[in-house]
PDB file of C-alpha atoms and ligand atoms in Angstrom:
ATOM      1  CA  MET J   1       5.718  28.724 -15.556  1.00  0.00           C
ATOM      2  CA  SER J   2       2.202  27.975 -16.794  1.00  0.00           C
ATOM      3  CA  ALA J   3      -0.759  27.916 -14.447  1.00  0.00           C
ATOM      4  CA  VAL J   4      -2.950  24.836 -13.886  1.00  0.00           C
ATOM      5  CA  LEU J   5      -6.358  24.398 -12.256  1.00  0.00           C
ATOM      6  CA  VAL J   6      -8.103  21.079 -11.501  1.00  0.00           C
ATOM      7  CA  VAL J   7     -11.602  20.555 -10.063  1.00  0.00           C
ATOM      8  CA  HIS J   8     -13.700  17.579  -8.962  1.00  0.00           C
ATOM      9  CA  GLY J   9     -17.431  17.210  -8.439  1.00  0.00           C
ATOM     10  CA  GLY J  10     -17.242  14.268  -6.019  1.00  0.00           C
ATOM     11  CA  ALA J  11     -16.233  10.601  -6.217  1.00  0.00           C
ATOM     12  CA  TRP J  12     -19.196   8.229  -5.957  1.00  0.00           C
ATOM     13  CA  ALA J  13     -21.469   5.989  -8.029  1.00  0.00           C
ATOM     14  CA  ILE J  14     -22.802   8.906 -10.105  1.00  0.00           C
ATOM     15  CA  PRO J  15     -26.040   7.679 -11.729  1.00  0.00           C
ATOM     16  CA  ASN J  16     -26.438   7.995 -15.492  1.00  0.00           C
ATOM     17  CA  ASP J  17     -29.085  10.700 -15.165  1.00  0.00           C
ATOM     18  CA  LEU J  18     -26.568  12.991 -13.394  1.00  0.00           C
ATOM     19  CA  ALA J  19     -23.516  12.049 -15.489  1.00  0.00           C
ATOM     20  CA  GLN J  20     -23.794  14.608 -18.268  1.00  0.00           C
ATOM     21  CA  ALA J  21     -24.696  17.500 -15.936  1.00  0.00           C
ATOM     22  CA  SER J  22     -21.811  16.556 -13.609  1.00  0.00           C
ATOM     23  CA  VAL J  23     -19.292  16.627 -16.464  1.00  0.00           C
ATOM     24  CA  GLU J  24     -20.667  19.916 -17.822  1.00  0.00           C
ATOM     25  CA  GLY J  25     -20.573  21.363 -14.293  1.00  0.00           C
ATOM     26  CA  VAL J  26     -16.908  20.524 -13.653  1.00  0.00           C
ATOM     27  CA  LYS J  27     -15.896  21.744 -17.104  1.00  0.00           C
ATOM     28  CA  ALA J  28     -17.598  25.109 -16.476  1.00  0.00           C
ATOM     29  CA  ALA J  29     -16.062  25.422 -12.990  1.00  0.00           C
ATOM     30  CA  ALA J  30     -12.573  24.578 -14.283  1.00  0.00           C
ATOM     31  CA  CYS J  31     -12.845  27.197 -17.020  1.00  0.00           C
ATOM     32  CA  GLY J  32     -14.213  29.751 -14.533  1.00  0.00           C
ATOM     33  CA  GLY J  33     -11.366  29.113 -12.079  1.00  0.00           C
ATOM     34  CA  PHE J  34      -8.760  29.144 -14.813  1.00  0.00           C
ATOM     35  CA  ALA J  35     -10.030  32.508 -16.105  1.00  0.00           C
ATOM     36  CA  VAL J  36      -8.997  33.944 -12.723  1.00  0.00           C
ATOM     37  CA  LEU J  37      -5.470  32.554 -13.153  1.00  0.00           C
ATOM     38  CA  LYS J  38      -5.299  33.780 -16.731  1.00  0.00           C
ATOM     39  CA  ALA J  39      -6.227  37.284 -15.590  1.00  0.00           C
ATOM     40  CA  GLY J  40      -3.246  37.195 -13.201  1.00  0.00           C
ATOM     41  CA  GLY J  41      -5.199  36.088 -10.111  1.00  0.00           C
ATOM     42  CA  SER J  42      -3.614  33.933  -7.419  1.00  0.00           C
ATOM     43  CA  ALA J  43      -4.105  30.193  -6.985  1.00  0.00           C
ATOM     44  CA  LEU J  44      -6.125  31.036  -3.861  1.00  0.00           C
ATOM     45  CA  ASP J  45      -8.488  33.334  -5.806  1.00  0.00           C
ATOM     46  CA  ALA J  46      -8.846  30.690  -8.520  1.00  0.00           C
ATOM     47  CA  VAL J  47      -9.765  27.765  -6.240  1.00  0.00           C
ATOM     48  CA  GLU J  48     -12.288  29.936  -4.398  1.00  0.00           C
ATOM     49  CA  ALA J  49     -13.902  31.011  -7.698  1.00  0.00           C
ATOM     50  CA  ALA J  50     -14.032  27.443  -9.023  1.00  0.00           C
ATOM     51  CA  VAL J  51     -15.598  26.076  -5.833  1.00  0.00           C
ATOM     52  CA  MET J  52     -18.120  28.939  -5.676  1.00  0.00           C
ATOM     53  CA  GLY J  53     -19.241  27.904  -9.162  1.00  0.00           C
ATOM     54  CA  LEU J  54     -19.659  24.300  -8.016  1.00  0.00           C
ATOM     55  CA  GLU J  55     -21.508  25.407  -4.844  1.00  0.00           C
ATOM     56  CA  ASP J  56     -24.002  27.294  -7.026  1.00  0.00           C
ATOM     57  CA  ASN J  57     -24.659  24.243  -9.210  1.00  0.00           C
ATOM     58  CA  GLY J  58     -27.486  22.119  -7.770  1.00  0.00           C
ATOM     59  CA  VAL J  59     -26.051  18.969  -9.371  1.00  0.00           C
ATOM     60  CA  PHE J  60     -23.283  18.837  -6.746  1.00  0.00           C
ATOM     61  CA  ASN J  61     -23.345  18.148  -3.011  1.00  0.00           C
ATOM     62  CA  ALA J  62     -22.161  21.566  -1.796  1.00  0.00           C
ATOM     63  CA  GLY J  63     -23.941  24.870  -1.249  1.00  0.00           C
ATOM     64  CA  HIS J  64     -27.130  24.680  -3.358  1.00  0.00           C
ATOM     65  CA  GLY J  65     -27.845  20.964  -3.802  1.00  0.00           C
ATOM     66  CA  ALA J  66     -26.210  19.846  -0.539  1.00  0.00           C
ATOM     67  CA  ALA J  67     -27.215  16.592   1.148  1.00  0.00           C
ATOM     68  CA  LEU J  68     -29.585  16.895   4.129  1.00  0.00           C
ATOM     69  CA  ASN J  69     -29.072  15.666   7.705  1.00  0.00           C
ATOM     70  CA  THR J  70     -31.561  13.518   9.654  1.00  0.00           C
ATOM     71  CA  ASP J  71     -33.550  16.645  10.551  1.00  0.00           C
ATOM     72  CA  GLY J  72     -33.834  17.475   6.843  1.00  0.00           C
ATOM     73  CA  GLU J  73     -31.485  20.459   7.208  1.00  0.00           C
ATOM     74  CA  VAL J  74     -28.406  21.571   5.284  1.00  0.00           C
ATOM     75  CA  GLU J  75     -25.159  21.626   7.327  1.00  0.00           C
ATOM     76  CA  LEU J  76     -22.176  22.661   5.236  1.00  0.00           C
ATOM     77  CA  ASP J  77     -18.416  22.105   5.649  1.00  0.00           C
ATOM     78  CA  SER J  78     -15.579  23.766   3.730  1.00  0.00           C
ATOM     79  CA  ILE J  79     -11.839  24.399   3.766  1.00  0.00           C
ATOM     80  CA  ILE J  80      -9.448  26.638   1.856  1.00  0.00           C
ATOM     81  CA  MET J  81      -5.657  26.662   2.158  1.00  0.00           C
ATOM     82  CA  ASP J  82      -2.833  28.835   0.828  1.00  0.00           C
ATOM     83  CA  GLY J  83       0.326  26.844   0.060  1.00  0.00           C
ATOM     84  CA  ARG J  84       2.487  29.961   0.189  1.00  0.00           C
ATOM     85  CA  THR J  85       1.949  30.599   3.923  1.00  0.00           C
ATOM     86  CA  LEU J  86       0.131  27.432   5.131  1.00  0.00           C
ATOM     87  CA  GLY J  87      -2.682  29.851   5.980  1.00  0.00           C
ATOM     88  CA  CYS J  88      -5.885  27.891   6.314  1.00  0.00           C
ATOM     89  CA  GLY J  89      -9.544  28.611   7.037  1.00  0.00           C
ATOM     90  CA  ALA J  90     -12.436  26.206   7.538  1.00  0.00           C
ATOM     91  CA  VAL J  91     -16.071  26.144   8.579  1.00  0.00           C
ATOM     92  CA  SER J  92     -18.220  23.219   9.640  1.00  0.00           C
ATOM     93  CA  SER J  93     -21.961  22.669  10.151  1.00  0.00           C
ATOM     94  CA  VAL J  94     -22.879  26.111   8.823  1.00  0.00           C
ATOM     95  CA  LYS J  95     -26.424  26.832   7.751  1.00  0.00           C
ATOM     96  CA  ASN J  96     -28.023  29.266   5.327  1.00  0.00           C
ATOM     97  CA  ILE J  97     -24.720  30.246   3.691  1.00  0.00           C
ATOM     98  CA  ALA J  98     -24.566  30.035  -0.106  1.00  0.00           C
ATOM     99  CA  HIS J  99     -20.756  29.994  -0.330  1.00  0.00           C
ATOM    100  CA  PRO J 100     -19.131  28.232   2.629  1.00  0.00           C
ATOM    101  CA  VAL J 101     -15.767  28.355   0.799  1.00  0.00           C
ATOM    102  CA  SER J 102     -15.786  32.162   0.965  1.00  0.00           C
ATOM    103  CA  LEU J 103     -16.691  32.057   4.645  1.00  0.00           C
ATOM    104  CA  ALA J 104     -13.754  29.651   5.167  1.00  0.00           C
ATOM    105  CA  ARG J 105     -11.515  32.157   3.402  1.00  0.00           C
ATOM    106  CA  ALA J 106     -12.795  34.914   5.695  1.00  0.00           C
ATOM    107  CA  VAL J 107     -11.945  32.744   8.731  1.00  0.00           C
ATOM    108  CA  MET J 108      -8.401  32.471   7.336  1.00  0.00           C
ATOM    109  CA  GLU J 109      -8.026  36.162   6.524  1.00  0.00           C
ATOM    110  CA  LYS J 110     -10.067  37.915   9.215  1.00  0.00           C
ATOM    111  CA  THR J 111      -9.581  35.793  12.362  1.00  0.00           C
ATOM    112  CA  SER J 112      -6.657  34.255  14.229  1.00  0.00           C
ATOM    113  CA  HIS J 113      -8.345  30.832  14.065  1.00  0.00           C
ATOM    114  CA  VAL J 114      -8.370  27.985  11.542  1.00  0.00           C
ATOM    115  CA  MET J 115     -11.917  26.620  11.975  1.00  0.00           C
ATOM    116  CA  LEU J 116     -15.254  27.978  13.147  1.00  0.00           C
ATOM    117  CA  THR J 117     -18.243  25.697  13.565  1.00  0.00           C
ATOM    118  CA  ASP J 118     -22.050  25.771  13.675  1.00  0.00           C
ATOM    119  CA  ARG J 119     -23.537  28.818  15.448  1.00  0.00           C
ATOM    120  CA  GLY J 120     -20.136  30.487  15.903  1.00  0.00           C
ATOM    121  CA  ALA J 121     -19.446  30.284  12.180  1.00  0.00           C
ATOM    122  CA  ASN J 122     -22.861  31.750  11.408  1.00  0.00           C
ATOM    123  CA  LEU J 123     -22.353  34.526  14.003  1.00  0.00           C
ATOM    124  CA  PHE J 124     -18.985  35.320  12.413  1.00  0.00           C
ATOM    125  CA  ALA J 125     -20.632  35.428   8.976  1.00  0.00           C
ATOM    126  CA  GLU J 126     -23.198  37.887  10.302  1.00  0.00           C
ATOM    127  CA  SER J 127     -20.480  40.029  11.938  1.00  0.00           C
ATOM    128  CA  ILE J 128     -18.656  40.498   8.641  1.00  0.00           C
ATOM    129  CA  GLY J 129     -21.812  41.115   6.641  1.00  0.00           C
ATOM    130  CA  VAL J 130     -22.131  37.775   4.811  1.00  0.00           C
ATOM    131  CA  ALA J 131     -25.772  37.531   3.752  1.00  0.00           C
ATOM    132  CA  THR J 132     -27.702  34.408   4.733  1.00  0.00           C
ATOM    133  CA  VAL J 133     -30.072  32.647   2.360  1.00  0.00           C
ATOM    134  CA  PRO J 134     -33.342  30.888   3.281  1.00  0.00           C
ATOM    135  CA  THR J 135     -32.810  27.171   4.033  1.00  0.00           C
ATOM    136  CA  GLU J 136     -35.006  26.115   1.140  1.00  0.00           C
ATOM    137  CA  ALA J 137     -32.835  28.124  -1.284  1.00  0.00           C
ATOM    138  CA  LEU J 138     -30.099  25.506  -0.802  1.00  0.00           C
ATOM    139  CA  VAL J 139     -32.370  22.424  -0.942  1.00  0.00           C
ATOM    140  CA  THR J 140     -33.043  20.723  -4.259  1.00  0.00           C
ATOM    141  CA  GLU J 141     -36.040  18.518  -4.983  1.00  0.00           C
ATOM    142  CA  LEU J 142     -33.672  15.551  -5.488  1.00  0.00           C
ATOM    143  CA  GLU J 143     -32.133  15.947  -2.031  1.00  0.00           C
ATOM    144  CA  ARG J 144     -35.534  16.368  -0.347  1.00  0.00           C
ATOM    145  CA  THR J 145     -36.680  13.136  -2.017  1.00  0.00           C
ATOM    146  CA  GLU J 146     -33.473  11.285  -1.031  1.00  0.00           C
ATOM    147  CA  TRP J 147     -33.859  12.512   2.546  1.00  0.00           C
ATOM    148  CA  LYS J 148     -37.350  11.075   2.755  1.00  0.00           C
ATOM    149  CA  LYS J 149     -36.158   7.747   1.279  1.00  0.00           C
ATOM    150  CA  ASN J 150     -33.163   7.436   3.644  1.00  0.00           C
ATOM    151  CA  LYS J 151     -34.831   8.489   6.882  1.00  0.00           C
ATOM    152  CA  THR J 152     -34.089   5.105   8.452  1.00  0.00           C
ATOM    153  CA  TYR J 153     -30.296   5.473   8.133  1.00  0.00           C
ATOM    154  CA  MET J 154     -28.378   4.141  11.140  1.00  0.00           C
ATOM    155  CA  ALA J 155     -25.206   6.204  11.380  1.00  0.00           C
ATOM    156  CA  GLY J 156     -21.854   4.505  11.893  1.00  0.00           C
ATOM    157  CA  VAL J 157     -22.321   1.173  10.115  1.00  0.00           C
ATOM    158  CA  VAL J 158     -19.125   1.177   8.059  1.00  0.00           C
ATOM    159  CA  GLU J 159     -19.972  -1.847   5.921  1.00  0.00           C
ATOM    160  CA  ASP J 160     -23.183  -0.144   4.973  1.00  0.00           C
ATOM    161  CA  PHE J 161     -21.853   3.255   4.098  1.00  0.00           C
ATOM    162  CA  ASN J 162     -22.153   2.885   0.342  1.00  0.00           C
ATOM    163  CA  ALA J 163     -25.931   2.700   0.719  1.00  0.00           C
ATOM    164  CA  GLN J 164     -26.123   6.245   2.145  1.00  0.00           C
ATOM    165  CA  TRP J 165     -22.851   7.771   1.053  1.00  0.00           C
ATOM    166  CA  ALA J 166     -23.723   9.298  -2.246  1.00  0.00           C
ATOM    167  CA  HIS J 167     -23.510  12.640  -3.930  1.00  0.00           C
ATOM    168  CA  ASP J 168     -20.156  13.690  -2.568  1.00  0.00           C
ATOM    169  CA  THR J 169     -18.256  16.967  -2.239  1.00  0.00           C
ATOM    170  CA  VAL J 170     -16.601  19.416  -4.642  1.00  0.00           C
ATOM    171  CA  GLY J 171     -13.062  20.754  -4.709  1.00  0.00           C
ATOM    172  CA  ALA J 172     -10.346  22.587  -6.603  1.00  0.00           C
ATOM    173  CA  VAL J 173      -6.548  22.791  -6.616  1.00  0.00           C
ATOM    174  CA  ALA J 174      -4.397  25.244  -8.534  1.00  0.00           C
ATOM    175  CA  VAL J 175      -0.895  26.473  -9.146  1.00  0.00           C
ATOM    176  CA  ASP J 176      -0.490  30.043 -10.371  1.00  0.00           C
ATOM    177  CA  ARG J 177       2.205  31.562 -12.582  1.00  0.00           C
ATOM    178  CA  ALA J 178       4.290  32.417  -9.509  1.00  0.00           C
ATOM    179  CA  GLY J 179       4.340  28.726  -8.472  1.00  0.00           C
ATOM    180  CA  ASN J 180       2.006  29.190  -5.496  1.00  0.00           C
ATOM    181  CA  VAL J 181      -0.460  26.364  -4.853  1.00  0.00           C
ATOM    182  CA  ALA J 182      -3.867  26.389  -3.117  1.00  0.00           C
ATOM    183  CA  CYS J 183      -6.762  24.036  -2.437  1.00  0.00           C
ATOM    184  CA  ALA J 184     -10.447  24.357  -1.567  1.00  0.00           C
ATOM    185  CA  THR J 185     -13.085  21.737  -0.710  1.00  0.00           C
ATOM    186  CA  SER J 186     -16.795  22.139   0.078  1.00  0.00           C
ATOM    187  CA  THR J 187     -19.562  19.674   0.924  1.00  0.00           C
ATOM    188  CA  GLY J 188     -22.969  18.981   2.393  1.00  0.00           C
ATOM    189  CA  GLY J 189     -21.568  15.714   3.806  1.00  0.00           C
ATOM    190  CA  ILE J 190     -23.368  12.389   3.868  1.00  0.00           C
ATOM    191  CA  ARG J 191     -27.083  12.108   3.137  1.00  0.00           C
ATOM    192  CA  ASN J 192     -29.113  11.681   6.339  1.00  0.00           C
ATOM    193  CA  LYS J 193     -26.014  12.209   8.477  1.00  0.00           C
ATOM    194  CA  MET J 194     -26.466  12.740  12.211  1.00  0.00           C
ATOM    195  CA  VAL J 195     -27.064  16.361  13.195  1.00  0.00           C
ATOM    196  CA  GLY J 196     -23.629  17.850  13.965  1.00  0.00           C
ATOM    197  CA  ARG J 197     -21.704  15.188  12.019  1.00  0.00           C
ATOM    198  CA  VAL J 198     -18.552  16.703  10.522  1.00  0.00           C
ATOM    199  CA  GLY J 199     -16.709  14.819   7.793  1.00  0.00           C
ATOM    200  CA  ASP J 200     -13.239  15.150   6.331  1.00  0.00           C
ATOM    201  CA  SER J 201     -13.807  18.160   4.108  1.00  0.00           C
ATOM    202  CA  PRO J 202     -13.138  21.007   6.602  1.00  0.00           C
ATOM    203  CA  VAL J 203     -10.394  19.148   8.484  1.00  0.00           C
ATOM    204  CA  ILE J 204      -6.886  20.304   7.599  1.00  0.00           C
ATOM    205  CA  GLY J 205      -4.804  17.465   6.129  1.00  0.00           C
ATOM    206  CA  CYS J 206      -7.906  15.340   5.482  1.00  0.00           C
ATOM    207  CA  GLY J 207     -10.282  17.058   3.024  1.00  0.00           C
ATOM    208  CA  GLY J 208      -7.515  19.294   1.722  1.00  0.00           C
ATOM    209  CA  TYR J 209      -3.985  20.558   2.192  1.00  0.00           C
ATOM    210  CA  ALA J 210      -1.706  22.936   0.306  1.00  0.00           C
ATOM    211  CA  ASP J 211       2.015  23.512   0.718  1.00  0.00           C
ATOM    212  CA  ASN J 212       4.276  25.200  -1.827  1.00  0.00           C
ATOM    213  CA  LEU J 213       6.982  22.692  -0.847  1.00  0.00           C
ATOM    214  CA  SER J 214       5.009  19.674  -2.108  1.00  0.00           C
ATOM    215  CA  GLY J 215       1.631  20.489  -3.706  1.00  0.00           C
ATOM    216  CA  ALA J 216      -2.090  20.961  -3.163  1.00  0.00           C
ATOM    217  CA  VAL J 217      -4.754  18.276  -2.702  1.00  0.00           C
ATOM    218  CA  SER J 218      -8.561  18.257  -2.491  1.00  0.00           C
ATOM    219  CA  CYS J 219     -10.172  14.972  -1.421  1.00  0.00           C
ATOM    220  CA  THR J 220     -13.599  13.442  -1.872  1.00  0.00           C
ATOM    221  CA  GLY J 221     -15.148  10.206  -0.689  1.00  0.00           C
ATOM    222  CA  HIS J 222     -16.248   8.558   2.540  1.00  0.00           C
ATOM    223  CA  GLY J 223     -15.418  11.198   5.138  1.00  0.00           C
ATOM    224  CA  GLU J 224     -14.930   8.912   8.123  1.00  0.00           C
ATOM    225  CA  SER J 225     -12.385   6.843   6.127  1.00  0.00           C
ATOM    226  CA  ILE J 226     -10.561   9.939   4.848  1.00  0.00           C
ATOM    227  CA  LEU J 227     -10.321  11.281   8.402  1.00  0.00           C
ATOM    228  CA  LYS J 228      -8.813   8.013   9.667  1.00  0.00           C
ATOM    229  CA  VAL J 229      -5.957   8.073   7.132  1.00  0.00           C
ATOM    230  CA  THR J 230      -5.532  11.898   6.865  1.00  0.00           C
ATOM    231  CA  LEU J 231      -5.756  11.409   3.120  1.00  0.00           C
ATOM    232  CA  ALA J 232      -4.587  14.814   1.815  1.00  0.00           C
ATOM    233  CA  ARG J 233      -1.434  14.820   3.959  1.00  0.00           C
ATOM    234  CA  LEU J 234      -0.806  11.143   3.192  1.00  0.00           C
ATOM    235  CA  ILE J 235      -0.759  11.928  -0.538  1.00  0.00           C
ATOM    236  CA  LEU J 236       1.632  14.845  -0.018  1.00  0.00           C
ATOM    237  CA  SER J 237       3.891  12.743   2.171  1.00  0.00           C
ATOM    238  CA  HIS J 238       4.249  10.226  -0.702  1.00  0.00           C
ATOM    239  CA  ILE J 239       5.123  13.148  -3.004  1.00  0.00           C
ATOM    240  CA  GLU J 240       7.709  14.348  -0.487  1.00  0.00           C
ATOM    241  CA  GLN J 241       9.234  10.877  -0.705  1.00  0.00           C
ATOM    242  CA  GLY J 242       9.629  11.142  -4.477  1.00  0.00           C
ATOM    243  CA  LYS J 243       6.406   9.727  -5.908  1.00  0.00           C
ATOM    244  CA  SER J 244       4.629  11.425  -8.816  1.00  0.00           C
ATOM    245  CA  VAL J 245       1.294  13.126  -8.085  1.00  0.00           C
ATOM    246  CA  ALA J 246      -0.593  10.211  -9.701  1.00  0.00           C
ATOM    247  CA  GLU J 247       1.431   7.486  -7.935  1.00  0.00           C
ATOM    248  CA  ALA J 248       1.065   9.260  -4.588  1.00  0.00           C
ATOM    249  CA  SER J 249      -2.726   9.488  -5.004  1.00  0.00           C
ATOM    250  CA  GLN J 250      -3.035   5.847  -6.070  1.00  0.00           C
ATOM    251  CA  LEU J 251      -0.915   4.632  -3.132  1.00  0.00           C
ATOM    252  CA  ALA J 252      -2.854   6.668  -0.559  1.00  0.00           C
ATOM    253  CA  LEU J 253      -6.292   5.721  -1.920  1.00  0.00           C
ATOM    254  CA  GLN J 254      -5.240   2.069  -2.089  1.00  0.00           C
ATOM    255  CA  TYR J 255      -4.086   2.273   1.536  1.00  0.00           C
ATOM    256  CA  MET J 256      -7.447   3.780   2.562  1.00  0.00           C
ATOM    257  CA  GLY J 257      -9.248   0.942   0.790  1.00  0.00           C
ATOM    258  CA  ASP J 258      -7.063  -1.766   2.354  1.00  0.00           C
ATOM    259  CA  ARG J 259      -6.902  -0.316   5.848  1.00  0.00           C
ATOM    260  CA  VAL J 260     -10.433   1.003   6.492  1.00  0.00           C
ATOM    261  CA  LYS J 261     -12.422  -0.200   3.442  1.00  0.00           C
ATOM    262  CA  GLY J 262     -12.966   3.385   2.331  1.00  0.00           C
ATOM    263  CA  ALA J 263     -13.335   4.585  -1.241  1.00  0.00           C
ATOM    264  CA  GLY J 264     -12.798   8.079  -2.584  1.00  0.00           C
ATOM    265  CA  GLY J 265     -10.847  10.331  -4.890  1.00  0.00           C
ATOM    266  CA  ALA J 266      -8.329  13.149  -4.970  1.00  0.00           C
ATOM    267  CA  ILE J 267      -7.135  15.893  -7.272  1.00  0.00           C
ATOM    268  CA  VAL J 268      -3.530  17.031  -6.902  1.00  0.00           C
ATOM    269  CA  VAL J 269      -1.295  19.716  -8.379  1.00  0.00           C
ATOM    270  CA  SER J 270       2.423  20.140  -7.754  1.00  0.00           C
ATOM    271  CA  PRO J 271       4.276  23.475  -7.624  1.00  0.00           C
ATOM    272  CA  SER J 272       5.855  22.576 -10.997  1.00  0.00           C
ATOM    273  CA  GLY J 273       2.411  22.081 -12.603  1.00  0.00           C
ATOM    274  CA  GLN J 274       2.120  18.271 -12.565  1.00  0.00           C
ATOM    275  CA  TRP J 275      -1.479  17.280 -11.844  1.00  0.00           C
ATOM    276  CA  SER J 276      -3.690  14.223 -11.432  1.00  0.00           C
ATOM    277  CA  ALA J 277      -7.308  13.205 -10.848  1.00  0.00           C
ATOM    278  CA  THR J 278      -7.585   9.746  -9.252  1.00  0.00           C
ATOM    279  CA  PHE J 279     -10.450   7.781  -7.694  1.00  0.00           C
ATOM    280  CA  THR J 280     -11.391   4.327  -6.406  1.00  0.00           C
ATOM    281  CA  THR J 281     -15.161   4.812  -6.674  1.00  0.00           C
ATOM    282  CA  GLU J 282     -17.229   3.952  -9.753  1.00  0.00           C
ATOM    283  CA  ARG J 283     -17.056   7.476 -11.119  1.00  0.00           C
ATOM    284  CA  MET J 284     -15.723  10.958 -10.387  1.00  0.00           C
ATOM    285  CA  ALA J 285     -16.430  14.027 -12.513  1.00  0.00           C
ATOM    286  CA  TRP J 286     -13.238  16.069 -12.858  1.00  0.00           C
ATOM    287  CA  ALA J 287     -11.780  18.690 -15.189  1.00  0.00           C
ATOM    288  CA  ALA J 288      -8.415  20.414 -15.552  1.00  0.00           C
ATOM    289  CA  VAL J 289      -7.169  23.387 -17.565  1.00  0.00           C
ATOM    290  CA  GLU J 290      -3.534  23.906 -18.593  1.00  0.00           C
ATOM    291  CA  ASP J 291      -1.836  25.503 -21.596  1.00  0.00           C
ATOM    292  CA  GLY J 292      -5.095  26.285 -23.410  1.00  0.00           C
ATOM    293  CA  VAL J 293      -6.350  22.706 -23.094  1.00  0.00           C
ATOM    294  CA  LEU J 294      -9.368  21.468 -21.119  1.00  0.00           C
ATOM    295  CA  TRP J 295      -9.043  17.867 -19.897  1.00  0.00           C
ATOM    296  CA  TYR J 296     -11.973  16.043 -18.289  1.00  0.00           C
ATOM    297  CA  GLY J 297     -13.351  12.652 -17.356  1.00  0.00           C
ATOM    298  CA  LEU J 298     -15.936  10.665 -15.428  1.00  0.00           C
ATOM    299  CA  GLU J 299     -15.135   6.945 -15.780  1.00  0.00           C
ATOM    300  CA  PRO J 300     -11.945   5.242 -14.504  1.00  0.00           C
ATOM    301  CA  ASN J 301      -9.014   5.989 -16.868  1.00  0.00           C
ATOM    302  CA  GLU J 302     -11.138   8.306 -19.023  1.00  0.00           C
ATOM    303  CA  ARG J 303      -9.260  11.425 -20.173  1.00  0.00           C
ATOM    304  CA  LYS J 304     -10.911  13.577 -22.817  1.00  0.00           C
ATOM    305  CA  LYS J 305      -9.426  16.692 -24.327  1.00  0.00           C
ATOM    306  CA  GLU J 306     -10.799  19.959 -25.768  1.00  0.00           C
ATOM    307  CA  GLN J 307      -8.744  22.814 -27.174  1.00  0.00           C
ATOM    308  CA  LEU J 308      -9.840  26.122 -25.636  1.00  0.00           C
ATOM    309  CA  SER J 309      -9.992  29.271 -27.720  1.00  0.00           C
ATOM    310  CA  GLN J 310      -7.218  31.611 -26.536  1.00  0.00           C
TER     311      GLN J 310
HETATM  312  N1  LIG E 401     -16.310  13.645   1.877  1.00  0.00           N
HETATM  313  C1  LIG E 401     -17.332  14.404   2.431  1.00  0.00           C
HETATM  314  C2  LIG E 401     -17.896  13.882   3.667  1.00  0.00           C
HETATM  315  O1  LIG E 401     -17.825  12.695   3.922  1.00  0.00           O
HETATM  316  O2  LIG E 401     -18.416  14.661   4.423  1.00  0.00           O
END
């Protein structure tokens, strides 16, 4: 079977001045992740590589370019999951780590736990030789400016969340030639979030889930809403009941909107290589590679195509 990789750069009201860079960023990450699959790498290797690329890109809210908390600090969350074994690793509220997705993978592969948080996650990183980076190395000028503007944010006002919830999350899903699926998600969370706030991204079944029996999902959007409806598992449960990947995503996102007034997006891949990129926000930058073709979009229902050189 042919391999497929899909990435997103976050579902939110992406302003025009970030639109082009967001699209270029997801296209580059999708091609980078797909190169791993093409070279015979696993779906797990591919989603990690794609998300590392997005974490390095200051345009996106993950790794370098992450949103800042009320103290003006970066606190990062990430998850990675292997659909072959249901192996999963996650980190939350980590600081000074350039690639939280790789630390999440180390939690999966080198510990008997699923999630490490805050100081414990940083201590684990140190124990396995993961280098830390200075705080300012992860902070962009844009995020420092936004932090100053939003200092008055009162956490927890659901009706108000669109005002602060911006610049959201990156993720990748893939199926490799062996039919194994994987997902990865990484984020800086909500701008001016409370210190210690953890969103959906590192929570299994919410920010991501992967199971060879149904598919892999990476979610983006308002974390508190995604947590309440366990969005990734909800999408897969619709697939298990016979819906297509696109129908399942639409149904689950619609439910989240109706039930808790939350908006967001999801990318999905099935073990047979069906894929979708769906969102209920104004925009979501996404890209997918399959069969030598790069697909991408930003606006609702936009689906552009580029032939890749083989
Ligand atoms: N969706 C990312 C967050 O809310 O933290």
